[in-house]
Structures are given as C-alpha cells and as structure tokens.
Short mmCIF file of C-alpha atoms and ligand atoms in Angstrom, two decimals:
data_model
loop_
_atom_site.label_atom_id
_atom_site.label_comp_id
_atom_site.label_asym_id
_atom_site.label_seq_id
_atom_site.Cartn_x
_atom_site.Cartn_y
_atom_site.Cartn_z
CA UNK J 1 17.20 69.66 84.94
CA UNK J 2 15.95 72.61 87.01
CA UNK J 3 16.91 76.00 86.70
CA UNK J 4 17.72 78.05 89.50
CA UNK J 5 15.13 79.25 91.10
CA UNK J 6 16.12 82.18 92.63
CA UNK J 7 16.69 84.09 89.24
CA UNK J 8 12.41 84.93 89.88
CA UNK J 9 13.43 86.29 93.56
CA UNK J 10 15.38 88.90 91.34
CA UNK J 11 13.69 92.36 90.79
CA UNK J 12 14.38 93.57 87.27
CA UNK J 13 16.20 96.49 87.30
CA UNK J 14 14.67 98.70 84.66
CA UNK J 15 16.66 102.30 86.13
CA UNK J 16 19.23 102.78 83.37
CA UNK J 17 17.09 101.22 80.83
CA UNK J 18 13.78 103.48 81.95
CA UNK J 19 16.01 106.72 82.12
CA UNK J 20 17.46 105.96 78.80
CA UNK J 21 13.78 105.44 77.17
CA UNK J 22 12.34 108.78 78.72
CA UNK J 23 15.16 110.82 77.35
CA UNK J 24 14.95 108.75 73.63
CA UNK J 25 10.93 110.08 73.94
CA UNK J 26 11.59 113.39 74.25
CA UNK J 27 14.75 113.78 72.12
CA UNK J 28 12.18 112.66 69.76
CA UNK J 29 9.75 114.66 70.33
CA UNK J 30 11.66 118.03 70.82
CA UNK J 31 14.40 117.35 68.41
CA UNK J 32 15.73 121.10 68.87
CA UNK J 33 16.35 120.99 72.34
CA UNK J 34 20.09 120.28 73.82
CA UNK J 35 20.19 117.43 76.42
CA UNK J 36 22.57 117.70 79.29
CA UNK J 37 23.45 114.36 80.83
CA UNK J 38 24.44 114.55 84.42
CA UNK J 39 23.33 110.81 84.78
CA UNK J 40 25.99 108.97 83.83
CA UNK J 41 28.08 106.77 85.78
CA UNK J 42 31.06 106.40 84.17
CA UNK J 43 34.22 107.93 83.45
CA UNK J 44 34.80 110.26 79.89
CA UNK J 45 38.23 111.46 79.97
CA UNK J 46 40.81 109.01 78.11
CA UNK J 47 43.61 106.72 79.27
CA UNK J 48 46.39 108.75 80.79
CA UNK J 49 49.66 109.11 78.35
CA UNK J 50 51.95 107.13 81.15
CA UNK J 51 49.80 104.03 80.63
CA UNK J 52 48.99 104.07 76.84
CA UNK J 53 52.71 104.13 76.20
CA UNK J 54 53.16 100.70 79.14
CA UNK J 55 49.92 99.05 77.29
CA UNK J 56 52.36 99.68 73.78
CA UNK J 57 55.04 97.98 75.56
CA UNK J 58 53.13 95.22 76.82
CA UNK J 59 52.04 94.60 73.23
CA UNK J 60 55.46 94.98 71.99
CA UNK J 61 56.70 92.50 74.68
CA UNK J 62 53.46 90.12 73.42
CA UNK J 63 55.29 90.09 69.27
CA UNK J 64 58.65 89.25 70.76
CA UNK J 65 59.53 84.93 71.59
CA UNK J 66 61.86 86.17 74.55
CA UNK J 67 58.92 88.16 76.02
CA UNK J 68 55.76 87.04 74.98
CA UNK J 69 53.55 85.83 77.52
CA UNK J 70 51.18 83.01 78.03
CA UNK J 71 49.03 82.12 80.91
CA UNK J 72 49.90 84.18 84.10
CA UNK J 73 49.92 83.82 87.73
CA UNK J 74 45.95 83.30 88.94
CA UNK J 75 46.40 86.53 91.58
CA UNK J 76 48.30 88.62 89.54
CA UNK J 77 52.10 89.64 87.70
CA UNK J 78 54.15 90.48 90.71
CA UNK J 79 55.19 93.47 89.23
CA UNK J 80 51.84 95.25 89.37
CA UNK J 81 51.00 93.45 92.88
CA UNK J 82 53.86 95.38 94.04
CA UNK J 83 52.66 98.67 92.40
CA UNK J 84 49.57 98.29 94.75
CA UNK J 85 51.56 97.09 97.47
CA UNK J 86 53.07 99.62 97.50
CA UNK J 87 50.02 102.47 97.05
CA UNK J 88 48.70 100.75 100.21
CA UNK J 89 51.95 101.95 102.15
CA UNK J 90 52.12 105.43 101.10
CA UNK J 91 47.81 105.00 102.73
CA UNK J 92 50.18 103.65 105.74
CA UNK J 93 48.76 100.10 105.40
CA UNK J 94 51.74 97.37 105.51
CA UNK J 95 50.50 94.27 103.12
CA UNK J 96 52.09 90.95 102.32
CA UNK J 97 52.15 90.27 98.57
CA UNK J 98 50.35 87.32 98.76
CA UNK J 99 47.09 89.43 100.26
CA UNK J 100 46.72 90.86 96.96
CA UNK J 101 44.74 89.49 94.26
CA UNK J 102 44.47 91.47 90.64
CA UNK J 103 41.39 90.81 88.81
CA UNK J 104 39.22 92.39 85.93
CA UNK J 105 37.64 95.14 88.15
CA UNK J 106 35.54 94.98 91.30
CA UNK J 107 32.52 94.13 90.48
CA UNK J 108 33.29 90.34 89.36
CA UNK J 109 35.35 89.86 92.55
CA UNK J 110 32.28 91.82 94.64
CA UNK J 111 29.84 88.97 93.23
CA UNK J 112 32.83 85.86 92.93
CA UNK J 113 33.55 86.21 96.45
CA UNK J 114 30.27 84.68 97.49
CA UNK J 115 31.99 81.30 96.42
CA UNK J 116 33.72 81.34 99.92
CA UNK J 117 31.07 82.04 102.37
CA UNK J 118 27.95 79.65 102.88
CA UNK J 119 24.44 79.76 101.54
CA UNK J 120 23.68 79.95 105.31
CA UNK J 121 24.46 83.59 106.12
CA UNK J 122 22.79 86.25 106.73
CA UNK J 123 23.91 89.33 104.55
CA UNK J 124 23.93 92.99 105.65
CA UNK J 125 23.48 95.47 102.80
CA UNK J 126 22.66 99.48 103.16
CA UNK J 127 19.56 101.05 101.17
CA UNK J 128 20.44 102.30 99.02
CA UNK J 129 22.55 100.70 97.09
CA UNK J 130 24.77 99.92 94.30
CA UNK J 131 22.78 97.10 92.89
CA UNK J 132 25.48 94.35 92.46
CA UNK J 133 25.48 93.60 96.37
CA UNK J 134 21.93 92.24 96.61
CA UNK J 135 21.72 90.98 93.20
CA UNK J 136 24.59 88.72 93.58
CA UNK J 137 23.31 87.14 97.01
CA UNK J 138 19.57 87.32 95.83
CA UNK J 139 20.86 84.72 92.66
CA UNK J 140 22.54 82.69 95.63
CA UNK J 141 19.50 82.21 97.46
CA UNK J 142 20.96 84.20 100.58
CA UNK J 143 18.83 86.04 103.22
CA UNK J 144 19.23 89.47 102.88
CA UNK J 145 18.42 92.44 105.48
CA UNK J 146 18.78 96.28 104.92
CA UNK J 147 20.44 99.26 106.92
CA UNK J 148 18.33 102.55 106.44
CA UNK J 149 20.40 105.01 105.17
CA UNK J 150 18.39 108.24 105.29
CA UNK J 151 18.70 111.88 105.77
CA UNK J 152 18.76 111.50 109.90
CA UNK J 153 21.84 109.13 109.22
CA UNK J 154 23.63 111.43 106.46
CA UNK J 155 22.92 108.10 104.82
CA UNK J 156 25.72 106.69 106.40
CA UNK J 157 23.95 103.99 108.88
CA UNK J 158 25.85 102.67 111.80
CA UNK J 159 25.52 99.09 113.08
CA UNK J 160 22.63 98.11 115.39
CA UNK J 161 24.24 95.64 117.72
CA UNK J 162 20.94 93.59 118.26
CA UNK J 163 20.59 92.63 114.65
CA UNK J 164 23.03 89.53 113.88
CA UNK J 165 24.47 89.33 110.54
CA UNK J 166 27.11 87.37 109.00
CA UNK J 167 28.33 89.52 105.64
CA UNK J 168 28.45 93.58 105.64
CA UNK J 169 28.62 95.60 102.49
CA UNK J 170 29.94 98.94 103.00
CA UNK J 171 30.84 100.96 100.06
CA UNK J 172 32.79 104.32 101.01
CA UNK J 173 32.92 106.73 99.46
CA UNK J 174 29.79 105.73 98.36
CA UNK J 175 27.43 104.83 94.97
CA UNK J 176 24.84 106.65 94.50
CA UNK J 177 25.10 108.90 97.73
CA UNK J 178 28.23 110.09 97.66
CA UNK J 179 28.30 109.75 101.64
CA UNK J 180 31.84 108.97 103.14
CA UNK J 181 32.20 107.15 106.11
CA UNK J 182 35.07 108.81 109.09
CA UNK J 183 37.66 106.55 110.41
CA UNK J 184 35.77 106.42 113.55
CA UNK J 185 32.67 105.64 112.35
CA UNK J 186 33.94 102.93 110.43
CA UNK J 187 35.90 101.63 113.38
CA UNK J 188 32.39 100.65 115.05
CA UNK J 189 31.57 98.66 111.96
CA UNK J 190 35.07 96.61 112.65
CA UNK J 191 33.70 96.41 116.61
CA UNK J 192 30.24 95.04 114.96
CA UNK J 193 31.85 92.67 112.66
CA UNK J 194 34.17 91.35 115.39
CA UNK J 195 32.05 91.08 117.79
CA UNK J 196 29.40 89.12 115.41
CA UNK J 197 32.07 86.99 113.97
CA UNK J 198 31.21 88.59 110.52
CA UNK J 199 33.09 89.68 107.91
CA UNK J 200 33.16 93.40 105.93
CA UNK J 201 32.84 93.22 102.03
CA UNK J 202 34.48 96.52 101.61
CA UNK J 203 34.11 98.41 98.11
CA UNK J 204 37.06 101.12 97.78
CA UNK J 205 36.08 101.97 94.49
CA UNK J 206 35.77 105.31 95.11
CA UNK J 207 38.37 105.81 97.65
CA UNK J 208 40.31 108.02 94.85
CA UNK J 209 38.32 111.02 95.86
CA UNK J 210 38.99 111.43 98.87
CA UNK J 211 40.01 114.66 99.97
CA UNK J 212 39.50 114.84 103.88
CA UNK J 213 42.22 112.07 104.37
CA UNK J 214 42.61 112.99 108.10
CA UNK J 215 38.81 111.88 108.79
CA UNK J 216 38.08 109.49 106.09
CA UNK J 217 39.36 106.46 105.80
CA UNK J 218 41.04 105.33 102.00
CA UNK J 219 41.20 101.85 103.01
CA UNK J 220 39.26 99.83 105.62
CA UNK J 221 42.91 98.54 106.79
CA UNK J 222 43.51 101.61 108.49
CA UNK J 223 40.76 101.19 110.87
CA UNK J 224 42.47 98.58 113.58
CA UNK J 225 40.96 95.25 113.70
CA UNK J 226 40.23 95.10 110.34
CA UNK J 227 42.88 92.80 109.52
CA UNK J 228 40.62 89.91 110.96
CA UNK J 229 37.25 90.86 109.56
CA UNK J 230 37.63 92.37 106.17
CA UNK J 231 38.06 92.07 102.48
CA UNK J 232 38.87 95.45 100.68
CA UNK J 233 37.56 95.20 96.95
CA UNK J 234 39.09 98.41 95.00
CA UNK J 235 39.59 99.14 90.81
CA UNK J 236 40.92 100.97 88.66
CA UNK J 237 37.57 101.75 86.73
CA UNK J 238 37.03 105.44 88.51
CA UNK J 239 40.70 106.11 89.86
CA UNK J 240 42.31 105.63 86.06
CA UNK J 241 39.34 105.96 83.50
CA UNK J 242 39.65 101.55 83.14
CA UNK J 243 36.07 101.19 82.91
CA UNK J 244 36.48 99.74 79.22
CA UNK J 245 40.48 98.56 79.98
CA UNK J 246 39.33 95.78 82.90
CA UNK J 247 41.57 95.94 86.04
CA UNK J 248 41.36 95.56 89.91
CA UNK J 249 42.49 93.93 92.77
CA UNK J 250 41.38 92.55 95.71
CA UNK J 251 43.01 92.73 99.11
CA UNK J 252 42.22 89.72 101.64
CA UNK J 253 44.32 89.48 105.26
CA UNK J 254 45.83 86.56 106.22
CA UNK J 255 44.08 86.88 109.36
CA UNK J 256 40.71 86.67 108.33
CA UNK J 257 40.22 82.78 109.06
CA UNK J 258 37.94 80.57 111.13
CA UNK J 259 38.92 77.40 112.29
CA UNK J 260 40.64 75.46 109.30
CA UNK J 261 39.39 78.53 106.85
CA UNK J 262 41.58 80.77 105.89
CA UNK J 263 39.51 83.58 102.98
CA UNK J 264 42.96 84.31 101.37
CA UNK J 265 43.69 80.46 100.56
CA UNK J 266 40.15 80.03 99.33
CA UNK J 267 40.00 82.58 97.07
CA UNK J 268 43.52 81.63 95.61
CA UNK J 269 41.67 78.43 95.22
CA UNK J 270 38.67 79.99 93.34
CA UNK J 271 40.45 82.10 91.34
CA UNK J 272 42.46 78.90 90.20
CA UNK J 273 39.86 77.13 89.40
CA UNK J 274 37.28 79.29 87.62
CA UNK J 275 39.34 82.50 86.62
CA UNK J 276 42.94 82.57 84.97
CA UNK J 277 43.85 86.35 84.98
CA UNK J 278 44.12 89.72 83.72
CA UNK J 279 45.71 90.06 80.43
CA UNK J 280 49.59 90.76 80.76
CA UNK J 281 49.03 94.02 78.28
CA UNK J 282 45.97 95.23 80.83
CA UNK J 283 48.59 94.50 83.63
CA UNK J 284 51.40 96.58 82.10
CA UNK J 285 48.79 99.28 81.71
CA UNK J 286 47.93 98.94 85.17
CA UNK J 287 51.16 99.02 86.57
CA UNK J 288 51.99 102.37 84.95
CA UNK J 289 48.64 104.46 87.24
CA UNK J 290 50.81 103.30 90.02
CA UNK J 291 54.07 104.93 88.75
CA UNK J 292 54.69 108.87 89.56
CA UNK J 293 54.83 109.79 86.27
CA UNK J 294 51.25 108.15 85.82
CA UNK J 295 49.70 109.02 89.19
CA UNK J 296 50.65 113.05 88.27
CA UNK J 297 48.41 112.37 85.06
CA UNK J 298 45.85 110.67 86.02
CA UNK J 299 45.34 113.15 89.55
CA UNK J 300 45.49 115.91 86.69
CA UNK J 301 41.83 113.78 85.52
CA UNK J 302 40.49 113.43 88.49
CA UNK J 303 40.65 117.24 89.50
CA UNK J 304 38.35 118.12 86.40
CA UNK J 305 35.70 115.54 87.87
CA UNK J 306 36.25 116.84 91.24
CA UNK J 307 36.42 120.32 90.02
CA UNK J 308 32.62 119.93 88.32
CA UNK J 309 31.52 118.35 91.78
CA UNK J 310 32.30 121.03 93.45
CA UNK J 311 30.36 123.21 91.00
CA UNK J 312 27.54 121.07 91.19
CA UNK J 313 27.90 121.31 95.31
CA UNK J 314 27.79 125.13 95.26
CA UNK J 315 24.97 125.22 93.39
CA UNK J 316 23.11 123.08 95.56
CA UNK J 317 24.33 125.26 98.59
CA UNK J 318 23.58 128.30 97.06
CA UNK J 319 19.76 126.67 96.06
CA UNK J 320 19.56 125.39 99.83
CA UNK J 321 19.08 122.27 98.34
CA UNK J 322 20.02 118.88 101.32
CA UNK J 323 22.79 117.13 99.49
CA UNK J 324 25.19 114.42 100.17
CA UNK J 325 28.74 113.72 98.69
CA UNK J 326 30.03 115.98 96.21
CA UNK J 327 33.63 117.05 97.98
CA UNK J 328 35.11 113.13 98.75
CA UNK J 329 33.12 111.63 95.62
CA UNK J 330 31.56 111.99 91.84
CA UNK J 331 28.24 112.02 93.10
CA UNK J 332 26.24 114.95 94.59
CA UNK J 333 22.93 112.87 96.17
CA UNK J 334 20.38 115.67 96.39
CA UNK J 335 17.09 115.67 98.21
CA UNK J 336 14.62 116.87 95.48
CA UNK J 337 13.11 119.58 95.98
CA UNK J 338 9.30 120.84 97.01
CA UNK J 339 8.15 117.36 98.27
CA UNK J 340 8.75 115.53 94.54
CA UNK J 341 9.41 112.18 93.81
CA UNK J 342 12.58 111.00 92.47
CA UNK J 343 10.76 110.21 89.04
CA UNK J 344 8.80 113.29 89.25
CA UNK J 345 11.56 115.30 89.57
CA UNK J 346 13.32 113.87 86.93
CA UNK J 347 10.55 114.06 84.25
CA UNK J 348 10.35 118.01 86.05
CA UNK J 349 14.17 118.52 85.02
CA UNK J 350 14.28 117.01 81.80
CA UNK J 351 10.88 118.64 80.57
CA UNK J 352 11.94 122.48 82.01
CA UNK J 353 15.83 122.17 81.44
CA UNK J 354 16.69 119.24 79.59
CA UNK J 355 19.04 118.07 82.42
CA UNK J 356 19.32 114.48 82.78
CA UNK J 357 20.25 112.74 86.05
CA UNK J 358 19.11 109.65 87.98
CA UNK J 359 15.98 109.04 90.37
CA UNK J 360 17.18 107.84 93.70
CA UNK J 361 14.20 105.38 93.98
CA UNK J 362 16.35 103.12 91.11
CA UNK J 363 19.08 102.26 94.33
CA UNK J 364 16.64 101.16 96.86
CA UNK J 365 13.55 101.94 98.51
CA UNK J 366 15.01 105.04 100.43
CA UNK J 367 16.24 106.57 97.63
CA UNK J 368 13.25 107.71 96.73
CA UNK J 369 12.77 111.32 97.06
CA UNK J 370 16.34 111.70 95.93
CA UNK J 371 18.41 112.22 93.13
CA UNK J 372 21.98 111.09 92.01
CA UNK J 373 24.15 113.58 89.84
CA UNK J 374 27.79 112.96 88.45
CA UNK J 375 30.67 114.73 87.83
CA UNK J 376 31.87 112.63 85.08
CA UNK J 377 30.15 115.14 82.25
CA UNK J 378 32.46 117.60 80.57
CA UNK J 379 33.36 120.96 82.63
CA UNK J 380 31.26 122.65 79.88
CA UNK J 381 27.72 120.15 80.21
CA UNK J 382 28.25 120.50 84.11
CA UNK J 383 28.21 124.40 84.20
CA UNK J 384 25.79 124.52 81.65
CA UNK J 385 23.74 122.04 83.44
CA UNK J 386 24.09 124.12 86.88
CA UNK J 387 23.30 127.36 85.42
CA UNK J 388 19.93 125.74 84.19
CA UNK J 389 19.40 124.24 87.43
CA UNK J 390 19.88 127.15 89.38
CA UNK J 391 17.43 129.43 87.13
CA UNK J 392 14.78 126.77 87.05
CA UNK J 393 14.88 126.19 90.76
CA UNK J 394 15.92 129.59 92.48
CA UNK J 395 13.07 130.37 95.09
C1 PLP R 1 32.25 101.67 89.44
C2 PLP R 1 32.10 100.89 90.66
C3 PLP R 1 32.93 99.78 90.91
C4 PLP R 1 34.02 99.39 89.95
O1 PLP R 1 33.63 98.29 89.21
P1 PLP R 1 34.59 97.69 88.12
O2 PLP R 1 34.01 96.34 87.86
O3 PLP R 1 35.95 97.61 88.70
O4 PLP R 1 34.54 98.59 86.92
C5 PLP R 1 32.78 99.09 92.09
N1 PLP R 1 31.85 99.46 92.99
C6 PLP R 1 31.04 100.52 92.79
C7 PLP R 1 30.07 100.90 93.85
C8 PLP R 1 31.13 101.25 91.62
O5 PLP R 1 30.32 102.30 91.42
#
C-alpha cells in the first residue's frame, strides 16, 4: 500500500488557523478590549422567510407516504433545475435542462470536476487565490502555473498567448480581491481558451454582487464562445446565506466536447457513480431563493452586505488608501499602507484598533502587501470598525 504522494507537495495552509491564534493571544491578554472582526468570510444574516417556510414543506412532504422521498435524480429535482434555468434567462443565457447539475455547493464540484480531465494537463490558476483551485490539482499530482495578479493588472490578469495551458480558473467577482472581470476582458480569456483548446473552470460564486451589469459579466455564458470552452460553477452559499444549508449547481454546455468526450455526459457519469444528491428538503429550500417572493428577501440581505462595502470603500477613498472590489463584491482588497507587510499590518490593526481582517500573503505569494476585508460583519462592527480605521490611519 502506498499513500499518495502528493499530499507532501501540499503547503499547509495555516491563514485562518494563524489569524484565529493571534486574536485568541491578545483577547487573552487584553481581556477589556472589544474585537471587531472584519475577517470573516462567511455570511451572518439568517435564511430568508420564503425559504424557511419551502424547507417546512419539504419536511412536511418527507412525514407523508404519498410524498416522501427517497433517492433523487443524480443532477438534481427538476423543479429547482428549472428555478436556475430559469435565473440564467432573466442573465439572457438560454440553457437546456440537462446542462444543469445541482450539487452541495461549489466548492465540491470546483475540486470533483478534476475527475474528467487528465493527470496530463497543465492548469492555469491566478495569484492570488482562493485556495481550493491549487489544492485540489496539487493532491492530483497536476502541473500547476500562476497568472500575476498585481496592482499594474487591477489584479485582474489577462491571458499571455505564449504560455500553453490546458485548465483556467477564473473566479469573478473575485475571492479575496474583490476584482471583477468586464465582459470584454473576459471575452479574451474565451479567445485564449479556444484558441489553446482549453477549457475555463469558472467560479460564479460571487456573481450576486454585481452591480455594473452592463460591463460585468454574471455568467461566463454571456461572453460568446463560451459555450465550447467553459464550465460555470455557482452556489447558493453567498447569494442566499446557504453556507451551513449545502446547495449549488453546476452549469456544463453540451458543446464543450473533444472527439468522443462530451464534459456534460462525464460528469452525469461521475456524479452517478460517486455522489447521489442534494437532500430533497435542501432542494425545496433552494427552489424558493429562485421564486420572487424569495429573491425580494434575500436582495433585501444582500444590500446590508453591500451597504457596509460601500462604507468600508469610502473610507478607503477618503484615507487614499489603493483598493480593489468593494462595489461588485464583499471584499474590499486594500494595499496596506506605509510599505507594511500583510502580517505586519495586521498585528498593527489588531494591536492599535482591535480590528481584525486577513493578510493577503495567506492567498498567494502576491498577496502580500495586501489585505482582505468583508462586508459580512454587522452594519454596527463595520462602522465601528471604519471609524477606528480612519482615526488610526488619517495622515
Ligand atoms: C464561498 C465561495 C464559494 C462557495 O462555496 P460553497 O461550497 O458553495 O459554499 C465558491 N468559490 C469561492 C471563491 C468562494 O469564496
């Protein structure tokens, strides 16, 4: 028996569990002191009404013989393939059913989908970046090359046509920068894949925030020639507060094939094999974000996240403080200022101000220098947290 070996190519990722330790040392050791977290990742506000009553239902429908449920279809209840079918068209993007897959959130399809694609390909992945990307092709024993996202860039970097690769992240908006990619710069990524016979592992997970939907692009199927050269991974983790409920989908075209491979019939194949579904009460949940009713809730939600972005935003613009993201995402990716490292200026923050975020350098090599703050805190933590911020670092 041999283990796999790649598991030591790995590098341990001690971000969360490093920022977590500092703040335990000095919550210790200055017990009187308030802590504002502006670090977090995740969502706070609770389910919206719309789908707590539809997960009720679901349960009622699970203590009834004529409706209970037992296994369900592999890619999803019709019924909430059509909900997203039909979100897609109101984004003017026309899919067939059968291109949608529901799952238990992104990030397991992001990592699953490697099943499909060969050990032999070369993988494309920005710096920096959410961390499941390289992990997941790291553990697979794939080659891996970076795109420099950096303040020249916006941290949005563009193809280079010399370099060859195979399989292209691209995560828009994104995590940690909060950068957003424009139709027409994402249309030269389609060109790039095309060209190179590669395909785009597109993460939509943020695509909720977009504001600007004139320039940015919600879905990487509104960029023409996408059809043939992309897989669109989305959840409903940041749109609908399901971090803890477990729901997704993924969207693969028909037309992405090569030869006798066709992606869509693979993963079908996959998912039959290893995965069997989303649980029919999570599903009737689901179903209800997609409903008016629910969407008006849960767009009532995201405004207060987007509303303490912005204040975060403005006080960076009023500090003079380089920044990406804040108005099309949760995070407001902030250069730090006076020359500091990312760590530095995080021990600087916490020590002056108690304000806790997260050091850049956790997301990738360039992100150091930098500095990720959310908007998921409570209105009252975020203005607190600014007001600190902007007395502590006012020139
Ligand atoms: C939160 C997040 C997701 C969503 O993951 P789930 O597994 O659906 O909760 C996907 N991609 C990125 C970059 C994220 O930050």
């Amino acid at each position: 028996m041999k283990y796999n070996e790649h598991f030591n190519d790995m590098t341990e990722n001690y971000l969360f569990a490093e920022v977590a330790d500092r703040v335990a040392k000095y919550s210790k050791a200055n017990p009187d002191k308030k802590v504002l977290k502006l670090g977090i990742g995740d969502v706070t506000l609770p389910l919206a009404p719309a789908v707590i009553e539809a997960l009720h239902d679901g349960v009622e429908d699970m203590s009834r013989a004529e409706t209970f449920k037992g296994y369900g279809p592999y890619e999803g209840y019709d019924f909430l393939r059509e909900a997203v079918q039909g979100y897609y068209r109101k984004a003017g993007v026309e899919l067939a059913l059968d291109e949608i897959f529901i799952s238990d959130g992104a990030k397991s399809d992001l990592g699953n989908i490697l099943d499909i694609f060969s050990k032999d390909n070369t993988v494309l992945i920005p710096d920096p970046v959410y961390p499941v990307y390289v992990d997941t092709n790291v553990m697979a024993g794939r080659k891996v090359i970076y795109a420099s996202a950096n303040e020249a860039n916006g941290f949005l970097p563009m193809p280079d046509f010399k370099v060859d690769a195979d399989i292209i992240y691209i995560c828009s908006p994104n995590n940690p920068t909060g950068a957003a990619y424009t139709k027409e710069q994402l249309k030269v990524w389609v060109d790039y894949a095309s060209k190179k016979g590669a395909v785009i592992l597109y993460d939509a997970a943020y695509e909720c925030f977009i504001k600007d939907q004139d320039v940015l692009a919600r879905s990487i199927f509104q960029i023409p020639g996408a059809r043939t050269c992309a897989i669109e991974f989305c959840s409903l983790s940041k749109i609908a507060g399901f971090t803890g409920t477990r729901c997704g989908y993924t969207v693969i075209p028909m037309d992405l094939k090569k030869g006798e491979f066709v992606a869509n019939r693979m993963w079908l194949r996959r998912q039959s094999t290893k995965y069997n579904g989303v649980p029919y009460i999570v599903q009737k949940g689901a179903a209800a974000v997609f409903t008016d009713e629910g969407m008006a809730q849960i767009k009532a939600n995201l405004a207060v996240y987007q509303k303490n972005a912005d204040i975060i935003a403005r006080c960076m613009d009023r500090l003079g403080i380089w920044y990406t993201g804040g108005k099309n995402s949760p995070y407001i990716w902030l250069k730090c200022p006076d020359g500091m490292g990312s760590w530095e200026f995080f021990d600087f923050l916490l020590n002056e101000i108690q304000v806790v975020g997260t050091p850049g350098a956790g997301f990738g090599k360039n992100g150091e220098g930098f500095f990720r703050l959310t908007a998921f805190g409570s209105p009252a933590t975020t203005e607190e947290a600014v007001e600190r911020m902007e007395k502590l670092l006012k020139k």
